[in-house]
Amino acid sequence: MREQLEQIKNNALAALEASDTPAALEEIRVKLLGKKGELTAVLKQMGRLSPEERPAMGQLANNVRAEIEAKLEQRKAAIHASVLEAKLAAEAIDVTIPGEAIPVGHQHPMNQVLQQIKDLFVGLGYQVVDGPEVELADYNFTRLNIEEGHPSRDRSDTFYFTDDDSVLLRTQTSPMQIRFMETHKPPFCMLAPGRVFRKDEADATHSPMFHQIEGLVVDEHITMGDLKGALTTVMRNIYGEDSVMRFRPHHFPFTEPSCEMDMQCHKCHGTGEIDGQVCSTCHGEGWIELLGAGMVHPKVLENCGIDPEKYSGFAFGMGLERMAMGRMKINDLRLIFDNDVRFLNQF
Ligand code: PHE
């Protein structure tokens, strides 16, 4: 019996050592220690031993059982640890690997220029305001001293909503002059950027929707010198201190005198041609029109309840797309509205 027990122990320890899964361990446990197990079978034979032999054999059997159980626990723990280790190795995360960069967009080139222009005028003390795109003809034309029958009122130029031509999509931001003067007393400096609409076929320099930035300054003793000073300061800031500007006489019904401000073409530098070809940016003009401006017409001041004997002012309106095209050397207006990322990513 002693040999039998030794045999069982040695076989068990070797088998346990060799097994490497929880299932294999369990199989061995049942085979040895289970109700019908080998060790159990040996223990059942104890009754046949003499009373002298029994305690020593019982002791030995218990030791064998204890050793097997201890080994079983030890292997269980070892297998559990190695399974865990393998799992951890397989699922390991290297926190030092750089993450995947998320692409971050940026402002549209036109908004970049708008922001720059707003910042410059705010720095000069201007207040930025917003107004309706659906406008009354009264504000868009009549109170701006644009008489009935003026070509800009034509149905072929303007989008009207009503048969009596009283409601329209504003063709300019100038109605904001009227809206602002109705609700504010001079002195003031205001800037009103926004969308405007005209029945224009889209080409490299035209779009039925574009953006203007209106400016209006009213106070006592405002002169053409103030107009030139403010606009020159801003334009030099945008296009560079060495950019060449000129003021050219013009006509607008709501300003008197009126002018247009031009900048020398950045493509052909005023010559109007590149390599013997007509410059496509300024169409051979050598100059690019930046904006219309002038001294607020006394009738317009009067229309808004401001005494033209006491107050004077200047106003200007610039095309934002045109500014962006000049600033960023873009030669086709349609690129600004296409929103092709291959184009936008360049700015
Ligand atoms: N509203 C004019 C235009 O659209 C521009 C302008 C604004 C001219 C203010 C003078 C004063 O052409």
mmCIF file of N, CA and C in Angstrom, residues 25-118:
data_model
loop_
_atom_site.group_PDB
_atom_site.id
_atom_site.type_symbol
_atom_site.label_atom_id
_atom_site.label_comp_id
_atom_site.label_asym_id
_atom_site.label_seq_id
_atom_site.Cartn_x
_atom_site.Cartn_y
_atom_site.Cartn_z
ATOM 1 N N LEU A 25 -6.130 20.276 -15.364
ATOM 2 C CA LEU A 25 -5.980 20.174 -13.905
ATOM 3 C C LEU A 25 -7.215 19.515 -13.290
ATOM 4 N N GLU A 26 -8.375 19.980 -13.743
ATOM 5 C CA GLU A 26 -9.633 19.491 -13.192
ATOM 6 C C GLU A 26 -9.787 17.989 -13.482
ATOM 7 N N GLU A 27 -9.368 17.613 -14.665
ATOM 8 C CA GLU A 27 -9.451 16.195 -15.057
ATOM 9 C C GLU A 27 -8.610 15.329 -14.103
ATOM 10 N N ILE A 28 -7.418 15.802 -13.821
ATOM 11 C CA ILE A 28 -6.513 15.066 -12.918
ATOM 12 C C ILE A 28 -7.101 15.004 -11.504
ATOM 13 N N ARG A 29 -7.672 16.118 -11.067
ATOM 14 C CA ARG A 29 -8.232 16.173 -9.716
ATOM 15 C C ARG A 29 -9.334 15.115 -9.554
ATOM 16 N N VAL A 30 -10.205 15.070 -10.571
ATOM 17 C CA VAL A 30 -11.304 14.099 -10.493
ATOM 18 C C VAL A 30 -10.757 12.667 -10.521
ATOM 19 N N LYS A 31 -9.769 12.474 -11.377
ATOM 20 C CA LYS A 31 -9.197 11.125 -11.539
ATOM 21 C C LYS A 31 -8.568 10.609 -10.240
ATOM 22 N N LEU A 32 -7.972 11.503 -9.443
ATOM 23 C CA LEU A 32 -7.279 11.101 -8.220
ATOM 24 C C LEU A 32 -8.150 11.221 -6.972
ATOM 25 N N LEU A 33 -8.716 12.436 -6.836
ATOM 26 C CA LEU A 33 -9.365 12.744 -5.558
ATOM 27 C C LEU A 33 -10.881 12.626 -5.598
ATOM 28 N N GLY A 34 -11.439 12.413 -6.743
ATOM 29 C CA GLY A 34 -12.892 12.319 -6.872
ATOM 30 C C GLY A 34 -13.443 11.083 -6.183
ATOM 31 N N LYS A 35 -14.763 10.979 -6.139
ATOM 32 C CA LYS A 35 -15.419 9.868 -5.429
ATOM 33 C C LYS A 35 -14.927 8.514 -5.922
ATOM 34 N N LYS A 36 -14.691 8.473 -7.257
ATOM 35 C CA LYS A 36 -14.208 7.211 -7.826
ATOM 36 C C LYS A 36 -12.737 7.310 -8.162
ATOM 37 N N GLY A 37 -12.042 8.291 -7.524
ATOM 38 C CA GLY A 37 -10.639 8.533 -7.829
ATOM 39 C C GLY A 37 -9.712 7.451 -7.266
ATOM 40 N N GLU A 38 -8.475 7.483 -7.800
ATOM 41 C CA GLU A 38 -7.477 6.481 -7.409
ATOM 42 C C GLU A 38 -7.161 6.524 -5.918
ATOM 43 N N LEU A 39 -6.924 7.730 -5.403
ATOM 44 C CA LEU A 39 -6.559 7.875 -3.993
ATOM 45 C C LEU A 39 -7.730 7.450 -3.101
ATOM 46 N N THR A 40 -8.908 7.828 -3.508
ATOM 47 C CA THR A 40 -10.101 7.456 -2.756
ATOM 48 C C THR A 40 -10.226 5.934 -2.680
ATOM 49 N N ALA A 41 -9.912 5.302 -3.783
ATOM 50 C CA ALA A 41 -9.983 3.834 -3.837
ATOM 51 C C ALA A 41 -9.000 3.199 -2.846
ATOM 52 N N VAL A 42 -7.794 3.785 -2.791
ATOM 53 C CA VAL A 42 -6.768 3.253 -1.867
ATOM 54 C C VAL A 42 -7.237 3.436 -0.422
ATOM 55 N N LEU A 43 -7.780 4.637 -0.132
ATOM 56 C CA LEU A 43 -8.227 4.933 1.234
ATOM 57 C C LEU A 43 -9.313 3.950 1.689
ATOM 58 N N LYS A 44 -10.148 3.563 0.704
ATOM 59 C CA LYS A 44 -11.235 2.639 1.045
ATOM 60 C C LYS A 44 -10.698 1.277 1.528
ATOM 61 N N GLN A 45 -9.432 0.984 1.122
ATOM 62 C CA GLN A 45 -8.846 -0.304 1.510
ATOM 63 C C GLN A 45 -8.243 -0.278 2.905
ATOM 64 N N MET A 46 -8.193 0.915 3.534
ATOM 65 C CA MET A 46 -7.578 1.065 4.855
ATOM 66 C C MET A 46 -8.147 0.074 5.870
ATOM 67 N N GLY A 47 -9.428 -0.237 5.715
ATOM 68 C CA GLY A 47 -10.107 -1.132 6.648
ATOM 69 C C GLY A 47 -9.444 -2.517 6.746
ATOM 70 N N ARG A 48 -8.790 -2.855 5.675
ATOM 71 C CA ARG A 48 -8.173 -4.197 5.664
ATOM 72 C C ARG A 48 -6.843 -4.240 6.427
ATOM 73 N N LEU A 49 -6.323 -3.065 6.776
ATOM 74 C CA LEU A 49 -5.020 -3.033 7.455
ATOM 75 C C LEU A 49 -5.166 -3.406 8.931
ATOM 76 N N SER A 50 -4.039 -3.818 9.508
ATOM 77 C CA SER A 50 -4.041 -4.145 10.948
ATOM 78 C C SER A 50 -4.092 -2.840 11.730
ATOM 79 N N PRO A 51 -4.623 -2.855 12.964
ATOM 80 C CA PRO A 51 -4.718 -1.627 13.768
ATOM 81 C C PRO A 51 -3.354 -0.965 13.971
ATOM 82 N N GLU A 52 -2.251 -1.699 13.918
ATOM 83 C CA GLU A 52 -0.910 -1.089 14.113
ATOM 84 C C GLU A 52 -0.500 -0.297 12.871
ATOM 85 N N GLU A 53 -0.812 -0.917 11.737
ATOM 86 C CA GLU A 53 -0.403 -0.270 10.475
ATOM 87 C C GLU A 53 -1.247 0.976 10.157
ATOM 88 N N ARG A 54 -2.480 0.931 10.590
ATOM 89 C CA ARG A 54 -3.466 1.924 10.123
ATOM 90 C C ARG A 54 -3.059 3.393 10.358
ATOM 91 N N PRO A 55 -2.625 3.782 11.603
ATOM 92 C CA PRO A 55 -2.316 5.216 11.799
ATOM 93 C C PRO A 55 -1.212 5.701 10.870
ATOM 94 N N ALA A 56 -0.145 4.908 10.724
ATOM 95 C CA ALA A 56 0.967 5.359 9.871
ATOM 96 C C ALA A 56 0.519 5.493 8.426
ATOM 97 N N MET A 57 -0.268 4.501 7.966
ATOM 98 C CA MET A 57 -0.749 4.532 6.587
ATOM 99 C C MET A 57 -1.731 5.690 6.378
ATOM 100 N N GLY A 58 -2.585 5.882 7.400
ATOM 101 C CA GLY A 58 -3.552 7.004 7.329
ATOM 102 C C GLY A 58 -2.818 8.322 7.216
ATOM 103 N N GLN A 59 -1.762 8.418 8.036
ATOM 104 C CA GLN A 59 -0.937 9.635 8.024
ATOM 105 C C GLN A 59 -0.338 9.854 6.629
ATOM 106 N N LEU A 60 0.226 8.783 6.085
ATOM 107 C CA LEU A 60 0.857 8.857 4.774
ATOM 108 C C LEU A 60 -0.165 9.250 3.698
ATOM 109 N N ALA A 61 -1.322 8.564 3.753
ATOM 110 C CA ALA A 61 -2.375 8.874 2.762
ATOM 111 C C ALA A 61 -2.782 10.344 2.835
ATOM 112 N N ASN A 62 -2.914 10.842 4.073
ATOM 113 C CA ASN A 62 -3.269 12.269 4.230
ATOM 114 C C ASN A 62 -2.199 13.179 3.668
ATOM 115 N N ASN A 63 -0.924 12.803 3.927
ATOM 116 C CA ASN A 63 0.186 13.617 3.399
ATOM 117 C C ASN A 63 0.161 13.650 1.869
ATOM 118 N N VAL A 64 -0.051 12.435 1.301
ATOM 119 C CA VAL A 64 -0.101 12.353 -0.164
ATOM 120 C C VAL A 64 -1.222 13.247 -0.696
ATOM 121 N N ARG A 65 -2.368 13.123 -0.070
ATOM 122 C CA ARG A 65 -3.506 13.942 -0.500
ATOM 123 C C ARG A 65 -3.178 15.439 -0.383
ATOM 124 N N ALA A 66 -2.560 15.800 0.748
ATOM 125 C CA ALA A 66 -2.225 17.207 0.979
ATOM 126 C C ALA A 66 -1.212 17.695 -0.051
ATOM 127 N N GLU A 67 -0.255 16.831 -0.344
ATOM 128 C CA GLU A 67 0.773 17.250 -1.317
ATOM 129 C C GLU A 67 0.164 17.462 -2.708
ATOM 130 N N ILE A 68 -0.709 16.485 -3.065
ATOM 131 C CA ILE A 68 -1.372 16.613 -4.378
ATOM 132 C C ILE A 68 -2.231 17.882 -4.436
ATOM 133 N N GLU A 69 -2.962 18.120 -3.350
ATOM 134 C CA GLU A 69 -3.822 19.317 -3.324
ATOM 135 C C GLU A 69 -3.005 20.600 -3.393
ATOM 136 N N ALA A 70 -1.871 20.572 -2.678
ATOM 137 C CA ALA A 70 -1.004 21.763 -2.689
ATOM 138 C C ALA A 70 -0.469 22.012 -4.093
ATOM 139 N N LYS A 71 -0.041 20.901 -4.727
ATOM 140 C CA LYS A 71 0.501 21.029 -6.075
ATOM 141 C C LYS A 71 -0.590 21.538 -7.040
ATOM 142 N N LEU A 72 -1.786 20.973 -6.826
ATOM 143 C CA LEU A 72 -2.924 21.377 -7.657
ATOM 144 C C LEU A 72 -3.157 22.898 -7.555
ATOM 145 N N GLU A 73 -3.157 23.402 -6.321
ATOM 146 C CA GLU A 73 -3.363 24.846 -6.094
ATOM 147 C C GLU A 73 -2.243 25.653 -6.733
ATOM 148 N N GLN A 74 -1.042 25.133 -6.562
ATOM 149 C CA GLN A 74 0.127 25.868 -7.084
ATOM 150 C C GLN A 74 0.041 25.960 -8.612
ATOM 151 N N ARG A 75 -0.329 24.810 -9.261
ATOM 152 C CA ARG A 75 -0.432 24.817 -10.719
ATOM 153 C C ARG A 75 -1.583 25.700 -11.186
ATOM 154 N N LYS A 76 -2.675 25.641 -10.422
ATOM 155 C CA LYS A 76 -3.841 26.484 -10.768
ATOM 156 C C LYS A 76 -3.429 27.956 -10.806
ATOM 157 N N ALA A 77 -2.708 28.361 -9.745
ATOM 158 C CA ALA A 77 -2.274 29.760 -9.651
ATOM 159 C C ALA A 77 -1.305 30.102 -10.781
ATOM 160 N N ALA A 78 -0.390 29.158 -11.060
ATOM 161 C CA ALA A 78 0.613 29.424 -12.098
ATOM 162 C C ALA A 78 -0.047 29.556 -13.469
ATOM 163 N N ILE A 79 -0.993 28.618 -13.742
ATOM 164 C CA ILE A 79 -1.683 28.674 -15.036
ATOM 165 C C ILE A 79 -2.496 29.959 -15.153
ATOM 166 N N HIS A 80 -3.186 30.309 -14.073
ATOM 167 C CA HIS A 80 -3.978 31.536 -14.065
ATOM 168 C C HIS A 80 -3.080 32.745 -14.368
ATOM 169 N N ALA A 81 -1.921 32.783 -13.727
ATOM 170 C CA ALA A 81 -0.996 33.909 -13.914
ATOM 171 C C ALA A 81 -0.494 33.970 -15.344
ATOM 172 N N SER A 82 -0.171 32.797 -15.931
ATOM 173 C CA SER A 82 0.377 32.847 -17.288
ATOM 174 C C SER A 82 -0.700 33.203 -18.309
ATOM 175 N N VAL A 83 -1.938 32.723 -18.043
ATOM 176 C CA VAL A 83 -3.044 33.105 -18.939
ATOM 177 C C VAL A 83 -3.237 34.624 -18.895
ATOM 178 N N LEU A 84 -3.211 35.172 -17.680
ATOM 179 C CA LEU A 84 -3.386 36.620 -17.513
ATOM 180 C C LEU A 84 -2.260 37.376 -18.211
ATOM 181 N N GLU A 85 -1.053 36.849 -18.034
ATOM 182 C CA GLU A 85 0.107 37.507 -18.631
ATOM 183 C C GLU A 85 -0.010 37.544 -20.161
ATOM 184 N N ALA A 86 -0.427 36.404 -20.727
ATOM 185 C CA ALA A 86 -0.570 36.318 -22.182
ATOM 186 C C ALA A 86 -1.641 37.294 -22.662
ATOM 187 N N LYS A 87 -2.723 37.381 -21.873
ATOM 188 C CA LYS A 87 -3.813 38.270 -22.241
ATOM 189 C C LYS A 87 -3.351 39.732 -22.187
ATOM 190 N N LEU A 88 -2.619 40.057 -21.134
ATOM 191 C CA LEU A 88 -2.113 41.428 -21.003
ATOM 192 C C LEU A 88 -1.152 41.762 -22.133
ATOM 193 N N ALA A 89 -0.309 40.804 -22.491
ATOM 194 C CA ALA A 89 0.662 41.048 -23.569
ATOM 195 C C ALA A 89 -0.075 41.268 -24.887
ATOM 196 N N ALA A 90 -1.127 40.438 -25.101
ATOM 197 C CA ALA A 90 -1.862 40.544 -26.364
ATOM 198 C C ALA A 90 -2.626 41.859 -26.457
ATOM 199 N N GLU A 91 -3.115 42.344 -25.310
ATOM 200 C CA GLU A 91 -3.926 43.565 -25.332
ATOM 201 C C GLU A 91 -3.142 44.805 -24.944
ATOM 202 N N ALA A 92 -1.842 44.677 -24.922
ATOM 203 C CA ALA A 92 -1.014 45.792 -24.452
ATOM 204 C C ALA A 92 -1.229 47.048 -25.303
ATOM 205 N N ILE A 93 -1.271 48.206 -24.650
ATOM 206 C CA ILE A 93 -1.394 49.488 -25.351
ATOM 207 C C ILE A 93 -0.130 50.282 -25.104
ATOM 208 N N ASP A 94 0.500 50.711 -26.215
ATOM 209 C CA ASP A 94 1.688 51.538 -26.059
ATOM 210 C C ASP A 94 1.242 52.994 -26.021
ATOM 211 N N VAL A 95 1.209 53.525 -24.804
ATOM 212 C CA VAL A 95 0.695 54.898 -24.661
ATOM 213 C C VAL A 95 1.667 55.938 -25.189
ATOM 214 N N THR A 96 2.851 55.495 -25.614
ATOM 215 C CA THR A 96 3.815 56.480 -26.127
ATOM 216 C C THR A 96 3.693 56.667 -27.634
ATOM 217 N N ILE A 97 2.872 55.790 -28.327
ATOM 218 C CA ILE A 97 2.695 55.966 -29.772
ATOM 219 C C ILE A 97 1.874 57.235 -30.011
ATOM 220 N N PRO A 98 2.336 58.128 -30.875
ATOM 221 C CA PRO A 98 1.584 59.374 -31.116
ATOM 222 C C PRO A 98 0.198 59.061 -31.686
ATOM 223 N N GLY A 99 -0.834 59.813 -31.245
ATOM 224 C CA GLY A 99 -2.196 59.591 -31.718
ATOM 225 C C GLY A 99 -2.366 60.040 -33.151
ATOM 226 N N GLU A 100 -3.507 59.679 -33.743
ATOM 227 C CA GLU A 100 -3.791 60.119 -35.101
ATOM 228 C C GLU A 100 -4.285 61.564 -35.057
ATOM 229 N N ALA A 101 -3.637 62.439 -35.776
ATOM 230 C CA ALA A 101 -4.010 63.858 -35.736
ATOM 231 C C ALA A 101 -5.380 64.063 -36.381
ATOM 232 N N ILE A 102 -6.250 64.829 -35.708
ATOM 233 C CA ILE A 102 -7.559 65.155 -36.272
ATOM 234 C C ILE A 102 -7.395 66.424 -37.089
ATOM 235 N N PRO A 103 -7.772 66.392 -38.392
ATOM 236 C CA PRO A 103 -7.587 67.601 -39.199
ATOM 237 C C PRO A 103 -8.468 68.748 -38.683
ATOM 238 N N VAL A 104 -7.862 69.897 -38.490
ATOM 239 C CA VAL A 104 -8.603 71.062 -38.011
ATOM 240 C C VAL A 104 -8.731 72.058 -39.161
ATOM 241 N N GLY A 105 -9.922 72.540 -39.423
ATOM 242 C CA GLY A 105 -10.145 73.477 -40.518
ATOM 243 C C GLY A 105 -9.708 74.882 -40.145
ATOM 244 N N HIS A 106 -9.991 75.818 -41.026
ATOM 245 C CA HIS A 106 -9.678 77.215 -40.723
ATOM 246 C C HIS A 106 -10.732 78.089 -41.372
ATOM 247 N N GLN A 107 -10.682 79.361 -41.077
ATOM 248 C CA GLN A 107 -11.661 80.287 -41.640
ATOM 249 C C GLN A 107 -11.538 80.363 -43.157
ATOM 250 N N HIS A 108 -12.668 80.529 -43.817
ATOM 251 C CA HIS A 108 -12.716 80.759 -45.257
ATOM 252 C C HIS A 108 -11.916 82.038 -45.563
ATOM 253 N N PRO A 109 -11.160 82.036 -46.683
ATOM 254 C CA PRO A 109 -10.333 83.216 -46.984
ATOM 255 C C PRO A 109 -11.118 84.529 -46.943
ATOM 256 N N MET A 110 -12.385 84.480 -47.385
ATOM 257 C CA MET A 110 -13.173 85.715 -47.379
ATOM 258 C C MET A 110 -13.453 86.185 -45.949
ATOM 259 N N ASN A 111 -13.704 85.221 -45.050
ATOM 260 C CA ASN A 111 -13.930 85.594 -43.654
ATOM 261 C C ASN A 111 -12.666 86.080 -42.974
ATOM 262 N N GLN A 112 -11.519 85.542 -43.432
ATOM 263 C CA GLN A 112 -10.252 86.038 -42.883
ATOM 264 C C GLN A 112 -10.093 87.522 -43.210
ATOM 265 N N VAL A 113 -10.400 87.865 -44.469
ATOM 266 C CA VAL A 113 -10.262 89.264 -44.883
ATOM 267 C C VAL A 113 -11.312 90.132 -44.178
ATOM 268 N N LEU A 114 -12.543 89.623 -44.072
ATOM 269 C CA LEU A 114 -13.597 90.370 -43.377
ATOM 270 C C LEU A 114 -13.177 90.666 -41.940
ATOM 271 N N GLN A 115 -12.630 89.632 -41.282
ATOM 272 C CA GLN A 115 -12.219 89.793 -39.891
ATOM 273 C C GLN A 115 -11.130 90.856 -39.777
ATOM 274 N N GLN A 116 -10.203 90.821 -40.718
ATOM 275 C CA GLN A 116 -9.102 91.793 -40.703
ATOM 276 C C GLN A 116 -9.639 93.219 -40.883
ATOM 277 N N ILE A 117 -10.569 93.367 -41.839
ATOM 278 C CA ILE A 117 -11.129 94.697 -42.099
ATOM 279 C C ILE A 117 -11.924 95.192 -40.882
ATOM 280 N N LYS A 118 -12.731 94.295 -40.309
ATOM 281 C CA LYS A 118 -13.503 94.689 -39.118
ATOM 282 C C LYS A 118 -12.567 95.124 -37.993
#
